[in-house]
Amino acid sequence: MAPERYKEYEHILVAVDCIIFGFHKNELKLLLIKRDFEPEKGKWSLMGGFLDDDESLDEAAQRILKTLTGLHDIYLDQLHSFGDVDRDPVERTISVAYYALIDVETHDKELLKQHSASWFPIHSVPELIFDHEEMVLSALKRLRRKASHQPVGFELLPEKFTLPELQKLYESIYDTNLDKRNFRRRILSMDVLEKTEEKQKTNSRKGAFLYRFDPKKYSRKVNNGDSLIFKTLKP
Amino acid sequence: MAPERYKEYEHILVAVDCIIFGFHKNELKLLLIKRDFEPEKGKWSLMGGFLDDDESLDEAAQRILKTLTGLHDIYLDQLHSFGDVDRDPVERTISVAYYALIDVETHDKELLKQHSASWFPIHSVPELIFDHEEMVLSALKRLRRKASHQPVGFELLPEKFTLPELQKLYESIYDTNLDKRNFRRRILSMDVLEKTEEKQKTNSRKGAFLYRFDPKKYSRKVNNGDSLIFKTLKP
């Protein structure tokens, strides 16, 4: 009988962990919370929890992120499932990791204070529990791949941004410096940005024009098979 | 206490399913087996089984594939975890799907007879159990994406192949017809193939030269950031 056959097998804890990247003050950042139970209590952790019986993996990721941080309706992409036998010292647990790119300023007011979710610049991430560092590295790799064929700025930047801000974003993602003139020329030649009449004057008296992505133009490019244009931004 | 906290949560069956693509007689094919237990006994299925407590997800995929088909040491890539609540009618089960591209001729002798694993042309795949069709579609999408930046022929073709065979492979993957002259010109201009002195005479008296991939040349291209060359084969 099938149900008997099913009973023979191990039933295992399934965790879901969320890797949230943000971009703020010209830096790529990672959202972490302090774990408030043993083992590894007090250490920094991704936002994680266990899958309930009555929710899909995607629903669990949304619930866990919302409960622990207050962030809601975030578009989460499944990254990878981590299944080493000893990855959690307490008990065999597999973890399905999800990741998201968010614009810090838009979402910062949602963050709950009681769980002390905090943003860390990607270059000064503290020691993390379990295999969470491996998860973050895997998500960073995915972000780099994504940036090579999609305009990730859509998700990480506010609606309007300057070209220097966009350049900083790509520099953060690829962890390198890009030549200003080349970057400008390449991004403008893609013809996916719309220049507004507004200027941002925070960083210079002359100010820098604000741009926004034009999703229609971009979709047309992608449908024409032109998505490889984003490769040209790769250093 | 942590172990108590862990005990509160649902323990869930974790399945692993394997999607194996092959290329044979100019067709892209999918390996399936007949399910030999209820529910859905006698229907076609991906190669699946449950995760044991003492093996990682990657190890489970290798074990399940070997036990059910005889295929061993196949490079399996994790595809996606499928976690809808009702995906298995017997009991809540999440499934971690893996996929592989193999050269049918090299591996066909490994296939065990007792489980009747059979190759189906991708255009005439029978009805599959559970959400296995969704898994196959997801794997096909991944294969197409992969083909746009990697030489998938390495994995799906025998060591030596003709240009018409390589063209058929790309036509199968993209489910379309490609112009012969354009394809030839593009693939040769990539400079990743080595022409051998041998000819295959199965399909014409004049015969067609056999080629092989030159992995060194290819690696150099990729390291130089030239991997976008494969995009040009995309219709």
XYZ file of C-alpha atoms in Angstrom:
470
model
C 0.000 0.000 0.000
C 1.237 3.404 -0.871
C 0.687 5.145 2.454
C 2.629 2.335 4.181
C 5.379 2.735 1.666
C 5.497 6.453 2.374
C 5.693 5.830 6.131
C 8.920 3.874 5.783
C 10.784 7.020 4.862
C 12.349 9.682 7.014
C 10.330 12.771 7.704
C 12.635 15.733 7.834
C 12.548 19.337 9.014
C 12.390 21.747 6.089
C 13.638 25.270 6.719
C 13.321 28.303 4.498
C 15.992 31.028 4.607
C 15.754 34.457 2.981
C 18.677 36.429 1.575
C 17.688 40.072 1.135
C 19.982 42.422 -0.768
C 19.520 46.153 -0.689
C 21.392 49.141 -2.090
C 21.790 52.175 0.097
C 24.217 55.092 0.205
C 26.127 53.670 -2.725
C 26.691 50.300 -1.080
C 25.293 46.833 -1.648
C 23.902 45.606 1.672
C 22.608 42.404 3.219
C 19.757 42.192 5.742
C 20.440 40.026 8.815
C 18.821 39.363 12.170
C 20.174 38.215 15.521
C 19.164 34.654 16.264
C 17.185 34.608 19.523
C 17.330 30.919 20.406
C 19.921 28.194 20.855
C 22.058 26.930 19.249
C 24.095 29.924 18.115
C 21.823 32.327 20.004
C 22.983 35.925 19.570
C 24.772 35.237 16.301
C 23.765 36.860 13.028
C 21.559 34.877 10.728
C 19.547 35.072 7.544
C 15.788 35.333 8.104
C 14.791 31.704 8.517
C 12.079 29.436 9.855
C 10.462 26.073 9.338
C 7.960 25.086 6.656
C 4.461 24.485 8.022
C 2.312 21.642 6.762
C -0.339 23.879 5.214
C 1.784 26.297 3.202
C 3.823 26.019 0.010
C 7.547 26.780 0.039
C 6.872 30.158 -1.600
C 4.246 30.996 1.019
C 6.576 29.976 3.838
C 9.277 32.313 2.530
C 6.810 35.240 2.485
C 5.489 34.424 5.961
C 8.923 34.033 7.537
C 10.232 37.239 6.012
C 7.159 39.164 7.124
C 7.111 37.745 10.648
C 10.780 38.376 11.300
C 11.273 41.711 9.561
C 7.926 43.250 8.646
C 8.797 43.176 4.928
C 5.819 42.048 2.896
C 4.898 41.454 -0.743
C 8.547 41.206 -1.644
C 9.225 39.336 -4.869
C 11.294 36.366 -3.676
C 13.112 34.096 -6.104
C 14.008 30.575 -5.091
C 17.780 30.239 -5.071
C 18.810 26.693 -4.133
C 18.125 23.981 -1.565
C 20.908 23.218 0.856
C 20.887 19.634 2.033
C 24.113 18.588 3.714
C 23.440 16.066 6.466
C 25.059 18.054 9.278
C 24.206 21.592 8.254
C 22.112 22.144 11.402
C 23.799 20.742 14.547
C 20.503 20.095 16.368
C 18.729 17.944 13.848
C 18.764 17.033 10.185
C 17.216 19.981 8.370
C 17.220 20.864 4.713
C 16.901 24.517 3.819
C 15.314 26.033 0.745
C 16.900 29.453 0.225
C 15.095 32.400 -1.375
C 16.525 35.753 -2.308
C 15.262 39.199 -3.127
C 16.589 42.566 -4.260
C 14.879 45.515 -2.636
C 15.170 49.259 -2.600
C 16.198 50.044 0.977
C 14.583 53.483 1.194
C 11.161 52.327 0.072
C 11.090 49.411 2.476
C 13.023 50.683 5.492
C 9.928 51.963 7.271
C 8.409 48.463 7.178
C 11.258 46.934 9.155
C 10.147 45.867 12.617
C 12.254 47.087 15.477
C 11.749 44.173 17.889
C 13.760 41.697 15.838
C 16.568 44.137 15.121
C 16.903 43.284 11.468
C 19.959 45.226 10.338
C 21.616 46.083 7.052
C 25.291 45.165 6.678
C 27.499 46.391 3.836
C 28.390 43.325 1.811
C 32.060 43.868 2.660
C 31.503 43.766 6.409
C 29.084 40.939 6.934
C 29.628 39.396 10.401
C 30.104 35.688 11.060
C 26.871 33.853 10.213
C 25.320 30.680 11.631
C 25.388 27.267 9.952
C 25.925 27.373 6.170
C 24.437 30.847 5.785
C 27.684 32.262 4.424
C 27.568 29.685 1.619
C 23.984 30.759 0.925
C 24.985 34.409 0.696
C 27.872 33.630 -1.666
C 25.537 31.593 -3.833
C 23.023 34.466 -3.913
C 25.774 36.945 -4.818
C 26.771 34.728 -7.731
C 23.154 34.632 -8.863
C 22.884 38.419 -8.549
C 25.983 38.850 -10.736
C 24.584 36.503 -13.360
C 21.262 38.269 -13.242
C 22.928 41.661 -13.627
C 24.542 40.444 -16.830
C 21.207 40.025 -18.605
C 18.630 42.069 -16.691
C 18.385 45.620 -15.430
C 18.704 44.848 -11.722
C 18.623 48.552 -10.992
C 14.844 48.402 -11.374
C 14.651 46.498 -8.130
C 17.502 47.915 -6.090
C 17.181 51.626 -6.836
C 14.403 54.103 -6.073
C 12.252 55.053 -9.049
C 14.515 57.954 -9.981
C 18.275 57.806 -9.736
C 21.369 59.494 -11.122
C 23.864 57.867 -13.462
C 26.592 57.969 -10.772
C 24.220 56.058 -8.449
C 23.559 53.464 -11.142
C 27.296 53.134 -11.727
C 27.898 52.625 -7.993
C 25.288 49.877 -8.015
C 27.060 47.985 -10.804
C 30.400 48.579 -9.096
C 28.999 47.090 -5.863
C 27.588 44.067 -7.619
C 30.751 43.308 -9.553
C 32.988 44.450 -6.705
C 35.150 46.597 -8.942
C 35.561 50.134 -10.273
C 34.148 51.029 -13.665
C 35.310 53.807 -15.944
C 32.799 56.653 -15.688
C 32.803 57.643 -19.345
C 32.510 54.075 -20.619
C 29.719 53.264 -18.212
C 27.731 56.376 -19.215
C 28.183 55.684 -22.884
C 27.184 52.031 -22.575
C 24.170 52.488 -20.376
C 22.829 55.344 -22.496
C 23.405 53.468 -25.739
C 21.166 50.687 -24.418
C 18.272 53.077 -24.723
C 16.355 51.749 -21.701
C 16.586 54.875 -19.526
C 14.379 57.923 -19.584
C 15.961 61.221 -18.556
C 13.717 63.345 -16.326
C 13.808 67.145 -16.046
C 14.745 66.872 -12.363
C 18.168 67.150 -10.826
C 19.584 65.741 -7.642
C 21.805 68.312 -5.942
C 22.970 66.357 -2.879
C 26.449 65.686 -4.179
C 27.290 68.738 -6.277
C 26.050 72.261 -6.777
C 25.574 71.690 -10.466
C 23.549 68.587 -9.679
C 23.027 65.375 -11.643
C 20.003 64.618 -13.756
C 17.626 61.983 -12.456
C 16.797 59.070 -14.724
C 14.293 56.271 -14.546
C 14.074 52.913 -16.277
C 11.635 52.690 -19.135
C 10.143 49.231 -18.688
C 8.391 49.305 -22.071
C 11.564 50.013 -23.972
C 13.332 47.368 -21.957
C 10.671 44.697 -22.626
C 10.889 45.470 -26.333
C 14.650 44.924 -26.226
C 14.300 41.637 -24.411
C 11.593 40.429 -26.789
C 13.865 41.294 -29.690
C 16.557 39.110 -28.151
C 18.621 42.170 -27.203
C 18.946 41.308 -23.537
C 22.639 40.637 -24.048
C 23.123 44.384 -24.021
C 23.488 44.138 -20.254
C 26.569 41.992 -20.714
C 28.399 45.062 -21.912
C 28.275 46.538 -18.409
C 30.170 43.580 -17.034
C 33.773 44.510 -16.299
C 15.420 24.691 24.623
C 16.383 24.364 21.053
C 15.617 20.690 20.492
C 12.136 21.271 21.976
C 11.665 24.207 19.687
C 12.632 22.088 16.714
C 10.161 19.369 17.733
C 7.202 21.735 17.476
C 7.574 21.850 13.709
C 6.255 19.567 11.017
C 8.566 16.882 9.748
C 7.961 16.410 6.067
C 8.771 13.860 3.373
C 11.445 15.149 1.027
C 11.550 13.615 -2.440
C 14.205 13.995 -5.096
C 13.238 13.779 -8.793
C 15.646 13.546 -11.716
C 15.044 14.989 -15.180
C 17.427 13.392 -17.673
C 17.706 14.836 -21.177
C 19.446 12.990 -23.971
C 20.005 13.584 -27.661
C 19.658 10.649 -30.015
C 18.938 10.242 -33.719
C 18.609 13.988 -34.098
C 15.981 14.317 -31.387
C 15.988 15.718 -27.883
C 14.694 13.012 -25.548
C 13.555 12.619 -21.963
C 14.169 9.538 -19.794
C 11.111 8.234 -17.897
C 10.177 5.149 -15.907
C 6.890 3.467 -15.151
C 5.828 3.988 -11.565
C 5.472 0.584 -9.901
C 3.441 1.496 -6.829
C 0.230 3.315 -5.970
C -0.946 5.986 -6.384
C -0.660 6.419 -10.134
C 0.908 2.969 -10.521
C 1.669 2.234 -14.179
C 1.917 5.882 -15.161
C 5.103 7.455 -16.461
C 7.238 9.328 -13.996
C 10.557 11.049 -13.564
C 13.095 9.021 -11.608
C 12.204 9.836 -8.028
C 12.578 8.663 -4.461
C 12.734 9.901 -0.888
C 15.678 11.525 0.853
C 17.257 9.311 3.510
C 18.424 10.717 6.801
C 22.111 9.981 6.205
C 22.605 11.428 2.733
C 22.775 14.932 1.303
C 20.322 16.027 -1.378
C 23.036 15.652 -4.035
C 23.842 12.132 -2.827
C 20.167 11.178 -2.833
C 19.821 12.290 -6.460
C 22.789 10.109 -7.477
C 21.512 7.115 -5.504
C 17.957 7.346 -6.836
C 19.079 7.726 -10.428
C 21.481 4.796 -10.111
C 19.004 2.505 -8.353
C 16.189 3.145 -10.802
C 18.089 3.329 -14.068
C 21.653 2.103 -13.630
C 23.044 5.501 -14.655
C 25.931 6.461 -12.411
C 28.407 9.317 -12.022
C 26.120 11.594 -13.987
C 26.679 15.284 -13.368
C 23.359 16.390 -11.889
C 22.495 20.054 -11.443
C 19.915 21.093 -8.899
C 17.006 22.700 -10.726
C 14.342 23.849 -8.252
C 12.364 22.673 -5.244
C 8.671 22.117 -5.765
C 6.642 22.681 -2.637
C 2.922 23.022 -3.299
C 0.927 21.595 -0.423
C -1.058 19.068 -2.486
C 1.509 18.051 -5.050
C 1.505 14.435 -3.819
C -2.032 13.146 -3.094
C -0.866 10.665 -0.442
C 1.005 12.943 1.885
C 2.658 16.322 2.002
C 5.956 15.932 0.162
C 8.316 18.532 -1.169
C 10.477 17.570 -4.119
C 13.936 18.799 -4.971
C 14.396 18.379 -8.729
C 17.753 17.710 -10.387
C 18.523 17.602 -14.072
C 21.237 16.283 -16.320
C 22.193 16.293 -19.981
C 23.702 13.033 -21.178
C 24.917 11.502 -24.389
C 22.469 8.667 -25.017
C 24.862 6.386 -26.903
C 27.555 6.448 -24.246
C 25.134 5.716 -21.426
C 22.526 3.469 -23.029
C 24.311 0.270 -22.072
C 24.125 1.241 -18.384
C 20.337 1.400 -18.386
C 18.819 -1.397 -16.329
C 16.164 -3.439 -18.016
C 14.051 -4.348 -14.969
C 12.775 -0.836 -14.407
C 12.047 -0.189 -18.065
C 13.498 3.293 -18.160
C 12.645 4.558 -21.630
C 13.561 7.523 -23.781
C 10.734 9.656 -25.139
C 11.157 12.307 -27.829
C 10.435 15.620 -26.146
C 7.479 16.130 -28.495
C 5.763 12.910 -27.497
C 6.156 12.740 -23.752
C 3.229 10.799 -22.213
C 1.092 12.032 -19.347
C 3.225 12.255 -16.199
C 2.345 11.842 -12.520
C 1.904 14.721 -10.049
C 3.642 17.951 -11.055
C 6.300 16.201 -13.136
C 5.237 17.967 -16.324
C 5.871 21.313 -14.612
C 9.307 20.018 -13.601
C 10.112 19.031 -17.180
C 9.012 22.424 -18.532
C 11.138 24.149 -15.929
C 14.136 21.984 -16.891
C 13.589 22.743 -20.589
C 13.605 26.452 -19.814
C 16.856 26.001 -17.914
C 18.349 24.014 -20.801
C 17.462 26.828 -23.221
C 19.013 29.422 -20.968
C 22.096 27.270 -20.551
C 22.399 26.780 -24.303
C 22.526 30.541 -24.736
C 25.796 30.851 -22.833
C 27.428 27.423 -22.758
C 28.279 24.771 -25.314
C 25.675 22.211 -24.236
C 26.748 19.998 -27.129
C 29.680 18.879 -24.979
C 27.276 16.994 -22.778
C 24.593 15.823 -25.186
C 26.669 14.715 -28.168
C 29.230 11.949 -28.515
C 32.858 13.104 -28.598
C 32.798 13.509 -32.379
C 29.847 14.868 -34.304
C 28.985 16.479 -37.614
C 27.834 20.068 -38.035
C 24.360 18.897 -39.187
C 24.081 16.903 -35.930
C 25.076 19.938 -33.884
C 22.534 22.023 -35.777
C 19.809 19.439 -35.078
C 20.691 19.603 -31.398
C 20.217 23.375 -31.291
C 17.036 23.044 -33.335
C 15.695 20.510 -30.810
C 16.556 22.670 -27.857
C 15.008 25.814 -29.304
C 12.216 23.873 -30.992
C 12.693 25.616 -34.316
C 14.499 25.362 -37.649
C 17.760 27.186 -38.157
C 19.241 28.319 -41.435
C 22.036 25.906 -42.339
C 24.453 28.463 -43.745
C 24.007 30.923 -40.888
C 24.410 28.196 -38.292
C 27.618 26.899 -39.904
C 29.054 30.372 -40.177
C 28.212 31.281 -36.593
C 29.388 28.116 -34.929
C 32.661 28.080 -36.887
C 33.309 31.753 -36.209
C 33.141 30.987 -32.480
C 36.377 29.089 -32.886
C 35.609 26.445 -30.248
C 35.420 23.421 -32.579
C 38.250 21.290 -33.866
C 37.778 19.652 -37.268
C 38.995 16.056 -37.397
C 40.218 14.236 -40.514
C 37.363 11.728 -40.203
C 34.099 11.697 -42.071
C 30.739 10.271 -41.174
C 29.120 8.662 -44.214
C 25.810 7.466 -42.771
C 23.716 10.187 -44.321
C 25.409 10.936 -47.624
C 27.951 9.345 -49.956
C 30.153 12.408 -49.808
C 30.037 12.270 -46.011
C 30.292 15.030 -43.414
C 33.416 15.902 -41.475
C 33.419 15.033 -37.801
C 34.190 17.806 -35.319
C 34.867 17.863 -31.641
C 34.706 20.629 -29.038
C 38.008 22.083 -27.987
C 37.525 22.614 -24.253
C 40.739 24.647 -23.908
C 39.716 27.131 -26.544
C 36.277 27.321 -25.026
C 37.585 27.970 -21.489
C 39.785 30.734 -22.834
C 36.760 32.356 -24.466
C 34.737 32.164 -21.283
C 37.575 33.558 -19.186
C 37.869 36.427 -21.629
C 34.188 37.163 -21.089
C 33.335 35.908 -24.571
C 30.700 33.425 -23.449
C 28.027 35.579 -25.026
C 29.085 34.118 -28.349
C 26.606 31.320 -27.727
C 23.786 33.829 -27.743
C 24.293 34.206 -31.470
C 22.985 30.671 -32.029
C 19.687 31.575 -30.434
C 16.978 31.964 -33.041
